[in-house]
Amino acid sequence: MAKIIDVKGRRVWDSRGRATVEAEVIVGRGTTPLASGRAIAPSGASTGSGEAKSIDAAKAVQSLNGRIRDALRALPVSDQETIDRRLIELDGTPDKGRLGANAMVAASLACAQADAASRKIPLWKKFAGERRVALPVPQIQIFGGGAHARGRVDLQDFMIVCIGAGSFAEALDWTAQVYAAAGARLAKRNALAGVADEGGYWPVFKSNEEALTELVGAISDARLEPGVDVAIALDVAATQLYRGGSYHLDLENRALSAGQLHAMLMRWIERYPIVSIEDPFAETDAAAMQAFTRDAGQKIQVVGDDFFVTQVEKLKIGINSGACNCVLLKPNQVGTVTETLQCWEAARAAGYRAIVSARSGESEDTSIVHLAVGWGVPQLKVGSFSRSERMAKWNEGLRIEEALGAKALPFPARKLFKP
Ligand code: 2PG
Ligand code: MG
């Protein structure tokens, strides 16, 4: 059985050009190295206040090269739970601020990678074991706004879901067509300001609703049928809009009460082929989240991101009070692989859906794609359809789909989102 011989921290750079941390874990028998695994911590811009706390990258490197290395050495690398428990105990704080959630998540994922490498299996297989798995259905951003684009449009993510696609590869083919069509439409109108942090277009629109009409137009331009082939998913990231008890749509120079935002979103659900809305209300506005789930939850996915921050206690409160029906799973919001898995297991047991998600600050690391496949999480969100930190993940999904071949379970899009 391979044991952890060494852990190294390294300061590297993320997709926003900001310093982050990479962990490298070396495993072997005795003192003979057999294999190694690496992982890079991502970072958010629209972070929930309850997220595990990342620390300065240089300090995270010190954590890895010092305390984390000492604590993990000699542990069997296949025992992810013990590794993660050791990290949690060593940190000893509720918010992971001592070791740093960035150092912890990099270490936790790098151990998983090293275990898979030492057993010469892909990472997804470590988690799936002999279970049959499917590729997750992607949510792919076409327009980016909010905290990722200096607020050009107030809502953060206007995404598509290829609900009629028969495979991951087909979903990406359709996405390429929609992404190109959306870009062409914007360029024609001189409304293209650039691309936002996750590679979606940063549009010059007069209203948030214009993004929806343009998105429907782009789907049609791509010769796909809105609501049948391709549907829309939104991340309102409403915590970012919430000031002084109301929701500020700066682009439209107006502030909405929770009731008005609720009514606006309900109207959009009637008018546009929307299948999923993430963080429709602020992380502190539980009553509004419950009311919205009650009214919209039969029809669409109501996703908690900042609202749950991948923390099982918060998820359980949501489940008991009827807030949301889907949870976003971001390993760095909680700090370890095991705690992320616990959140997914609690969601599944309660009949909640889940989406594995990247952050707005990312890297070439593709571990999360393997987590989604290996755990059987049926949806994946990693940003848009440009910028290599995003494409690395979509392309990794294609490799996994190819490797699974006929052994894959059916692609779950049509089952999840029956038109
Ligand atoms: C989100 C993520 C990814 P951030 O809100 O879902 O889109 O953004 O990483 O900035 O929290
Ligand atoms: Mg979000």
Coordinates of C-alpha atoms and ligand atoms in Angstrom, one line a residue:
M1 CA 0.0 0.0 0.0
A2 CA 1.4 3.3 -1.0
K3 CA 2.2 5.9 1.7
I4 CA 2.7 9.6 1.6
I5 CA 6.5 10.3 1.5
D6 CA 6.5 14.0 0.9
V7 CA 4.3 17.0 0.4
K8 CA 5.5 20.2 -1.4
G9 CA 3.9 23.5 -1.8
R10 CA 4.5 25.8 -4.7
R11 CA 3.4 29.3 -5.5
V12 CA 1.8 29.4 -9.0
W13 CA -0.6 31.7 -10.9
D14 CA -4.3 31.5 -11.6
S15 CA -6.4 32.5 -14.6
R16 CA -6.7 36.1 -13.3
G17 CA -3.0 36.4 -12.9
R18 CA -3.2 36.1 -9.2
A19 CA -0.9 34.1 -7.0
T20 CA -2.3 30.8 -5.8
V21 CA -0.9 27.5 -4.4
E22 CA -0.2 24.1 -5.9
A23 CA 0.4 21.0 -3.7
E24 CA 2.5 18.1 -4.9
V25 CA 2.2 14.8 -3.0
I26 CA 4.8 12.1 -3.5
V27 CA 3.9 8.5 -2.5
G28 CA 5.8 5.3 -2.4
R29 CA 6.7 2.2 -0.5
G30 CA 9.3 2.7 2.2
T31 CA 11.4 5.6 1.0
T32 CA 11.1 4.6 -2.7
P33 CA 8.9 7.0 -4.6
L34 CA 6.3 5.4 -6.8
A35 CA 4.1 8.2 -8.1
S36 CA 3.0 11.8 -7.4
G37 CA -0.1 13.9 -7.7
R38 CA -0.6 17.6 -8.1
A39 CA -3.5 20.0 -7.5
I40 CA -3.9 23.8 -7.7
A41 CA -6.3 25.7 -5.5
P42 CA -8.9 27.9 -7.3
S43 CA -10.4 31.1 -6.0
G44 CA -13.7 32.9 -6.2
A45 CA -14.7 36.5 -6.8
S46 CA -18.3 36.3 -5.7
T47 CA -17.5 34.4 -2.5
G48 CA -20.1 33.5 0.1
S49 CA -19.4 34.8 3.6
G50 CA -19.5 31.3 5.1
E51 CA -16.8 29.9 2.8
A52 CA -13.7 28.3 4.2
K53 CA -11.0 30.9 4.3
S54 CA -8.1 31.0 1.9
I55 CA -4.9 32.7 3.0
D56 CA -2.1 34.5 1.2
A57 CA -0.5 32.1 -1.3
A58 CA 3.0 32.4 0.2
K59 CA 1.6 31.5 3.6
A60 CA -0.3 28.6 2.1
V61 CA 3.0 27.3 0.6
Q62 CA 4.5 27.5 4.1
S63 CA 1.5 25.5 5.5
L64 CA 2.1 22.8 2.9
N65 CA 5.9 22.6 3.3
G66 CA 5.6 22.6 7.1
R67 CA 2.7 21.5 9.1
I68 CA 0.7 19.7 6.4
R69 CA 3.7 17.8 5.2
D70 CA 4.6 16.7 8.8
A71 CA 1.0 15.7 9.5
L72 CA 0.4 13.7 6.3
R73 CA 3.7 11.9 6.0
A74 CA 3.4 8.1 6.4
L75 CA -0.4 8.0 6.0
P76 CA -1.8 5.5 3.5
V77 CA -2.6 7.7 0.5
S78 CA -5.7 5.6 -0.4
D79 CA -7.4 6.6 2.8
Q80 CA -8.9 10.0 1.8
E81 CA -11.1 10.2 4.9
T82 CA -8.1 9.9 7.3
I83 CA -6.1 12.3 5.3
D84 CA -8.8 14.9 5.3
R85 CA -9.6 14.4 9.0
R86 CA -6.0 14.9 9.8
L87 CA -6.0 18.2 7.9
I88 CA -9.2 19.4 9.6
E89 CA -7.9 18.5 13.1
L90 CA -4.5 20.1 12.3
D91 CA -6.3 23.3 11.3
G92 CA -8.6 23.2 14.2
T93 CA -10.6 26.3 13.3
P94 CA -14.2 26.5 12.1
D95 CA -13.2 28.4 8.9
K96 CA -10.0 26.6 8.0
G97 CA -8.2 29.9 8.3
R98 CA -5.1 28.6 10.2
L99 CA -3.8 26.2 7.5
G100 CA -5.7 28.0 4.8
A101 CA -8.6 26.4 2.8
N102 CA -6.5 26.9 -0.3
A103 CA -3.6 24.9 1.2
M104 CA -6.0 22.3 2.4
V105 CA -7.9 21.8 -0.8
A106 CA -4.8 21.6 -2.8
A107 CA -3.3 19.0 -0.4
S108 CA -6.6 17.0 -0.3
L109 CA -6.9 16.8 -4.1
A110 CA -3.2 16.2 -4.7
C111 CA -3.4 13.2 -2.3
A112 CA -6.4 11.9 -4.4
Q113 CA -4.4 12.4 -7.6
A114 CA -1.3 10.7 -6.1
D115 CA -3.4 7.7 -5.0
A116 CA -4.9 7.3 -8.5
A117 CA -1.5 7.7 -10.1
S118 CA 0.1 5.1 -7.8
R119 CA -2.7 2.7 -8.7
K120 CA -2.4 3.6 -12.4
I121 CA -6.1 4.5 -12.7
P122 CA -7.8 7.7 -13.6
L123 CA -8.9 9.9 -10.7
W124 CA -12.6 9.4 -11.5
K125 CA -12.1 5.6 -11.2
K126 CA -10.7 6.0 -7.7
F127 CA -14.1 7.5 -6.7
A128 CA -16.4 5.3 -8.8
G129 CA -14.8 2.0 -8.1
E130 CA -16.7 -0.6 -10.0
R131 CA -19.8 1.5 -10.3
R132 CA -20.9 2.5 -13.8
V133 CA -20.8 6.3 -14.3
A134 CA -22.1 8.9 -16.7
L135 CA -20.6 12.2 -17.9
P136 CA -22.2 15.2 -16.2
V137 CA -24.5 17.6 -18.0
P138 CA -22.6 20.9 -18.5
Q139 CA -23.9 24.4 -17.6
I140 CA -21.9 26.6 -19.8
Q141 CA -21.7 30.4 -19.5
I142 CA -22.3 32.5 -22.6
F143 CA -22.5 36.0 -21.1
G144 CA -20.7 36.9 -17.9
G145 CA -21.5 39.8 -15.6
G146 CA -21.7 40.7 -11.9
A147 CA -18.4 40.4 -10.0
H148 CA -16.8 38.8 -13.0
A149 CA -17.1 41.7 -15.4
R150 CA -17.2 44.9 -13.4
G151 CA -21.0 44.6 -13.3
R152 CA -21.8 45.3 -17.0
V153 CA -24.9 43.2 -16.6
D154 CA -25.9 42.7 -13.0
L155 CA -26.6 39.0 -13.1
Q156 CA -23.4 37.0 -13.0
D157 CA -23.9 34.0 -15.3
F158 CA -26.1 33.6 -18.3
M159 CA -25.6 29.9 -19.2
I160 CA -26.9 27.3 -21.5
V161 CA -27.8 23.7 -20.8
C162 CA -28.0 21.3 -23.8
I163 CA -31.0 19.5 -22.5
G164 CA -31.6 17.6 -25.7
A165 CA -28.0 16.4 -26.2
G166 CA -27.4 12.7 -26.3
S167 CA -23.8 12.9 -25.1
F168 CA -21.2 15.2 -23.4
A169 CA -19.5 15.6 -26.8
E170 CA -22.7 16.6 -28.5
A171 CA -23.5 19.1 -25.7
L172 CA -20.1 20.7 -26.4
D173 CA -20.7 20.7 -30.2
W174 CA -23.9 22.6 -29.6
T175 CA -22.3 24.9 -27.1
A176 CA -19.6 25.8 -29.6
Q177 CA -22.3 26.8 -32.1
V178 CA -24.2 28.9 -29.6
Y179 CA -21.1 30.6 -28.3
A180 CA -20.0 31.5 -31.8
A181 CA -23.5 32.7 -32.7
A182 CA -23.7 34.8 -29.5
G183 CA -20.4 36.4 -30.3
A184 CA -21.4 37.2 -33.9
R185 CA -24.6 38.8 -32.7
L186 CA -22.8 41.0 -30.3
A187 CA -20.0 42.0 -32.7
K188 CA -22.7 43.0 -35.3
R189 CA -24.3 45.3 -32.8
N190 CA -21.0 46.7 -31.5
A191 CA -22.0 45.4 -28.1
L192 CA -19.0 43.2 -27.3
A193 CA -16.8 44.7 -24.5
G194 CA -14.6 41.6 -24.1
V195 CA -14.7 38.4 -22.2
A196 CA -15.4 38.1 -18.5
D197 CA -13.4 36.1 -15.9
E198 CA -14.9 32.8 -17.0
G199 CA -14.6 33.4 -20.7
G200 CA -18.2 34.4 -21.4
Y201 CA -18.8 37.5 -23.4
W202 CA -18.9 40.7 -21.5
P203 CA -21.8 42.4 -23.3
V204 CA -23.0 46.0 -23.5
F205 CA -26.7 45.6 -22.8
K206 CA -29.3 48.1 -21.7
S207 CA -31.0 45.6 -19.4
N208 CA -30.5 42.2 -17.8
E209 CA -33.4 40.9 -19.7
E210 CA -31.7 41.8 -23.0
A211 CA -29.2 39.1 -22.2
L212 CA -32.0 36.6 -22.2
T213 CA -33.5 37.7 -25.5
E214 CA -30.0 37.7 -27.0
L215 CA -29.3 34.2 -25.7
V216 CA -32.5 32.8 -27.1
G217 CA -31.6 34.5 -30.4
A218 CA -28.2 33.0 -30.4
I219 CA -29.6 29.5 -29.7
S220 CA -31.9 30.0 -32.7
D221 CA -29.1 31.4 -34.9
A222 CA -27.2 28.2 -34.1
R223 CA -30.1 26.3 -35.6
L224 CA -31.0 24.7 -32.3
E225 CA -34.4 24.9 -30.7
P226 CA -34.6 27.0 -27.5
G227 CA -36.3 24.9 -24.7
V228 CA -36.0 21.7 -26.6
D229 CA -32.4 21.3 -27.6
V230 CA -30.9 24.1 -25.5
A231 CA -32.2 25.7 -22.3
I232 CA -31.0 28.6 -20.1
A233 CA -29.5 28.5 -16.6
L234 CA -28.8 31.7 -14.6
D235 CA -26.6 32.5 -11.7
V236 CA -28.0 35.7 -10.2
A237 CA -25.3 35.7 -7.5
A238 CA -27.8 37.8 -5.6
T239 CA -25.6 38.3 -2.5
Q240 CA -23.6 40.7 -4.7
L241 CA -26.7 42.7 -5.5
Y242 CA -28.0 42.9 -1.9
R243 CA -27.5 46.2 -0.1
G244 CA -29.6 47.8 2.6
G245 CA -32.4 45.2 2.2
S246 CA -32.9 45.5 -1.5
Y247 CA -31.5 44.0 -4.7
H248 CA -29.7 46.6 -6.8
L249 CA -29.8 46.3 -10.6
D250 CA -27.3 49.1 -11.3
L251 CA -27.4 48.6 -15.0
E252 CA -31.1 49.5 -14.9
N253 CA -30.8 52.1 -12.2
R254 CA -33.3 50.4 -9.9
A255 CA -33.5 48.5 -6.7
L256 CA -35.9 45.7 -6.1
S257 CA -37.5 44.3 -3.0
A258 CA -37.3 40.6 -2.5
G259 CA -40.9 40.4 -3.6
Q260 CA -40.2 42.3 -6.8
L261 CA -37.2 40.2 -7.6
H262 CA -39.3 37.1 -7.0
A263 CA -41.9 38.4 -9.4
M264 CA -39.4 39.3 -12.1
L265 CA -37.7 35.9 -12.0
M266 CA -41.2 34.2 -12.1
R267 CA -42.0 36.2 -15.2
W268 CA -38.7 35.3 -16.8
I269 CA -39.4 31.6 -16.1
E270 CA -42.7 31.9 -18.0
R271 CA -41.2 33.8 -20.8
Y272 CA -37.9 32.1 -21.5
P273 CA -36.7 28.5 -21.5
I274 CA -35.1 28.7 -18.1
V275 CA -34.4 25.4 -16.3
S276 CA -32.1 26.5 -13.4
I277 CA -31.5 29.6 -11.3
E278 CA -28.6 29.8 -8.8
D279 CA -28.5 32.1 -5.8
P280 CA -31.7 34.0 -6.8
F281 CA -31.6 35.6 -3.4
A282 CA -28.9 36.7 -1.0
E283 CA -27.2 34.2 1.3
T284 CA -28.9 35.9 4.3
D285 CA -32.3 36.1 2.7
A286 CA -33.6 32.6 3.7
A287 CA -37.3 33.6 3.7
A288 CA -37.1 34.8 0.1
M289 CA -35.2 31.7 -0.9
Q290 CA -37.9 29.5 0.7
A291 CA -40.7 31.4 -1.0
F292 CA -39.0 31.2 -4.3
T293 CA -38.4 27.5 -4.0
R294 CA -42.0 27.0 -3.1
D295 CA -43.2 28.9 -6.2
A296 CA -40.6 27.9 -8.8
G297 CA -39.1 24.7 -7.4
Q298 CA -41.6 22.3 -9.1
K299 CA -40.6 23.8 -12.5
I300 CA -36.9 24.6 -12.3
Q301 CA -33.7 23.9 -10.3
V302 CA -33.2 26.4 -7.6
V303 CA -29.5 26.2 -6.8
G304 CA -27.7 27.2 -3.6
D305 CA -24.1 28.4 -4.0
D306 CA -23.3 31.3 -1.6
F307 CA -26.4 30.1 0.2
F308 CA -24.9 26.7 1.1
V309 CA -21.1 27.2 0.5
T310 CA -20.8 23.4 0.2
Q311 CA -21.3 23.0 3.9
V312 CA -23.4 20.1 5.0
E313 CA -24.8 21.9 8.1
K314 CA -26.1 24.8 6.0
L315 CA -27.5 22.3 3.4
K316 CA -29.4 20.4 6.1
I317 CA -31.0 23.7 7.3
G318 CA -32.0 24.4 3.7
I319 CA -33.4 20.9 3.3
N320 CA -35.4 21.2 6.5
S321 CA -36.8 24.6 5.6
G322 CA -37.4 24.0 1.9
A323 CA -34.8 26.4 0.6
C324 CA -33.4 25.4 -2.9
N325 CA -33.6 22.0 -4.4
C326 CA -30.0 21.8 -5.7
V327 CA -26.6 22.4 -4.3
L328 CA -23.5 23.7 -5.9
L329 CA -20.4 21.7 -4.9
K330 CA -17.1 23.6 -4.8
P331 CA -14.4 21.8 -2.9
N332 CA -12.5 25.0 -2.0
Q333 CA -15.6 26.4 -0.3
V334 CA -15.2 23.8 2.4
G335 CA -11.6 22.7 2.1
T336 CA -11.4 19.0 1.6
V337 CA -12.6 16.3 -0.8
T338 CA -14.3 14.3 2.0
E339 CA -16.4 17.2 3.2
T340 CA -17.4 18.0 -0.4
L341 CA -18.5 14.4 -0.8
Q342 CA -20.5 14.5 2.5
C343 CA -22.4 17.5 1.1
W344 CA -23.2 15.6 -2.1
E345 CA -24.3 12.5 -0.1
A346 CA -26.6 14.6 2.1
A347 CA -28.1 16.3 -1.0
R348 CA -28.7 13.0 -2.7
A349 CA -30.3 11.4 0.4
A350 CA -32.7 14.3 0.6
G351 CA -33.6 14.2 -3.1
Y352 CA -31.7 17.4 -3.8
R353 CA -29.8 17.8 -7.1
A354 CA -26.1 18.8 -7.3
I355 CA -23.7 20.5 -9.6
V356 CA -19.9 20.3 -9.3
S357 CA -18.5 23.7 -9.9
A358 CA -15.2 25.5 -10.7
R359 CA -14.4 29.0 -9.5
S360 CA -14.0 32.2 -11.4
G361 CA -10.3 32.1 -10.7
E362 CA -9.1 28.8 -12.1
S363 CA -6.1 26.9 -13.5
E364 CA -5.2 24.0 -15.8
D365 CA -6.3 21.7 -12.9
T366 CA -9.0 19.3 -14.0
S367 CA -9.6 17.4 -10.8
I368 CA -13.2 18.6 -10.4
V369 CA -14.3 16.9 -13.7
H370 CA -13.1 13.6 -12.2
L371 CA -15.0 14.3 -8.9
A372 CA -18.2 14.9 -10.8
V373 CA -17.9 11.7 -12.9
G374 CA -16.5 9.5 -10.1
W375 CA -19.2 10.6 -7.6
G376 CA -22.0 10.4 -10.1
V377 CA -22.9 14.1 -9.7
P378 CA -25.0 14.6 -12.8
Q379 CA -24.1 18.3 -13.6
L380 CA -20.9 20.3 -14.0
K381 CA -20.3 24.0 -14.2
V382 CA -16.8 25.3 -15.1
G383 CA -17.4 28.6 -16.9
S384 CA -17.6 29.5 -20.5
F385 CA -16.4 28.0 -23.8
S386 CA -13.1 29.9 -24.2
R387 CA -9.9 30.4 -22.1
S388 CA -7.8 27.4 -21.6
E389 CA -8.5 27.0 -17.8
R390 CA -12.1 26.3 -18.9
M391 CA -11.4 24.3 -22.0
A392 CA -9.0 22.1 -20.1
K393 CA -11.9 20.9 -18.1
W394 CA -14.4 20.4 -21.0
N395 CA -11.7 18.6 -22.9
E396 CA -10.9 16.3 -19.9
G397 CA -14.6 15.4 -20.0
L398 CA -14.3 14.4 -23.6
R399 CA -11.3 12.1 -22.8
I400 CA -13.3 10.5 -20.0
E401 CA -16.3 10.0 -22.2
E402 CA -14.1 8.4 -24.9
A403 CA -12.4 6.1 -22.3
L404 CA -15.8 5.0 -20.9
G405 CA -17.2 4.2 -24.3
A406 CA -20.1 1.8 -24.2
K407 CA -19.6 1.3 -20.5
A408 CA -20.9 4.7 -19.7
L409 CA -24.4 5.2 -18.3
P410 CA -26.6 7.2 -20.6
F411 CA -25.9 10.9 -20.6
P412 CA -28.5 12.3 -18.1
A413 CA -29.5 15.5 -19.9
R414 CA -32.9 14.4 -21.3
K415 CA -33.8 12.7 -18.0
L416 CA -32.9 15.6 -15.8
F417 CA -34.5 18.3 -18.0
K418 CA -37.5 16.8 -19.8
P419 CA -38.9 19.5 -22.0
Ligands
2PG1 C1 -20.2 31.1 -8.9 C2 -18.7 31.0 -9.2 C3 -18.5 30.4 -10.5 P1 -17.0 32.6 -8.0 O1 -20.7 32.1 -8.3 O2 -20.9 30.1 -9.1 O3 -19.3 31.0 -11.5 O4 -18.1 32.3 -9.1 O5 -15.9 31.5 -8.2 O6 -16.5 34.0 -8.3 O7 -17.7 32.5 -6.7
MG2 MG -22.6 31.1 -8.0

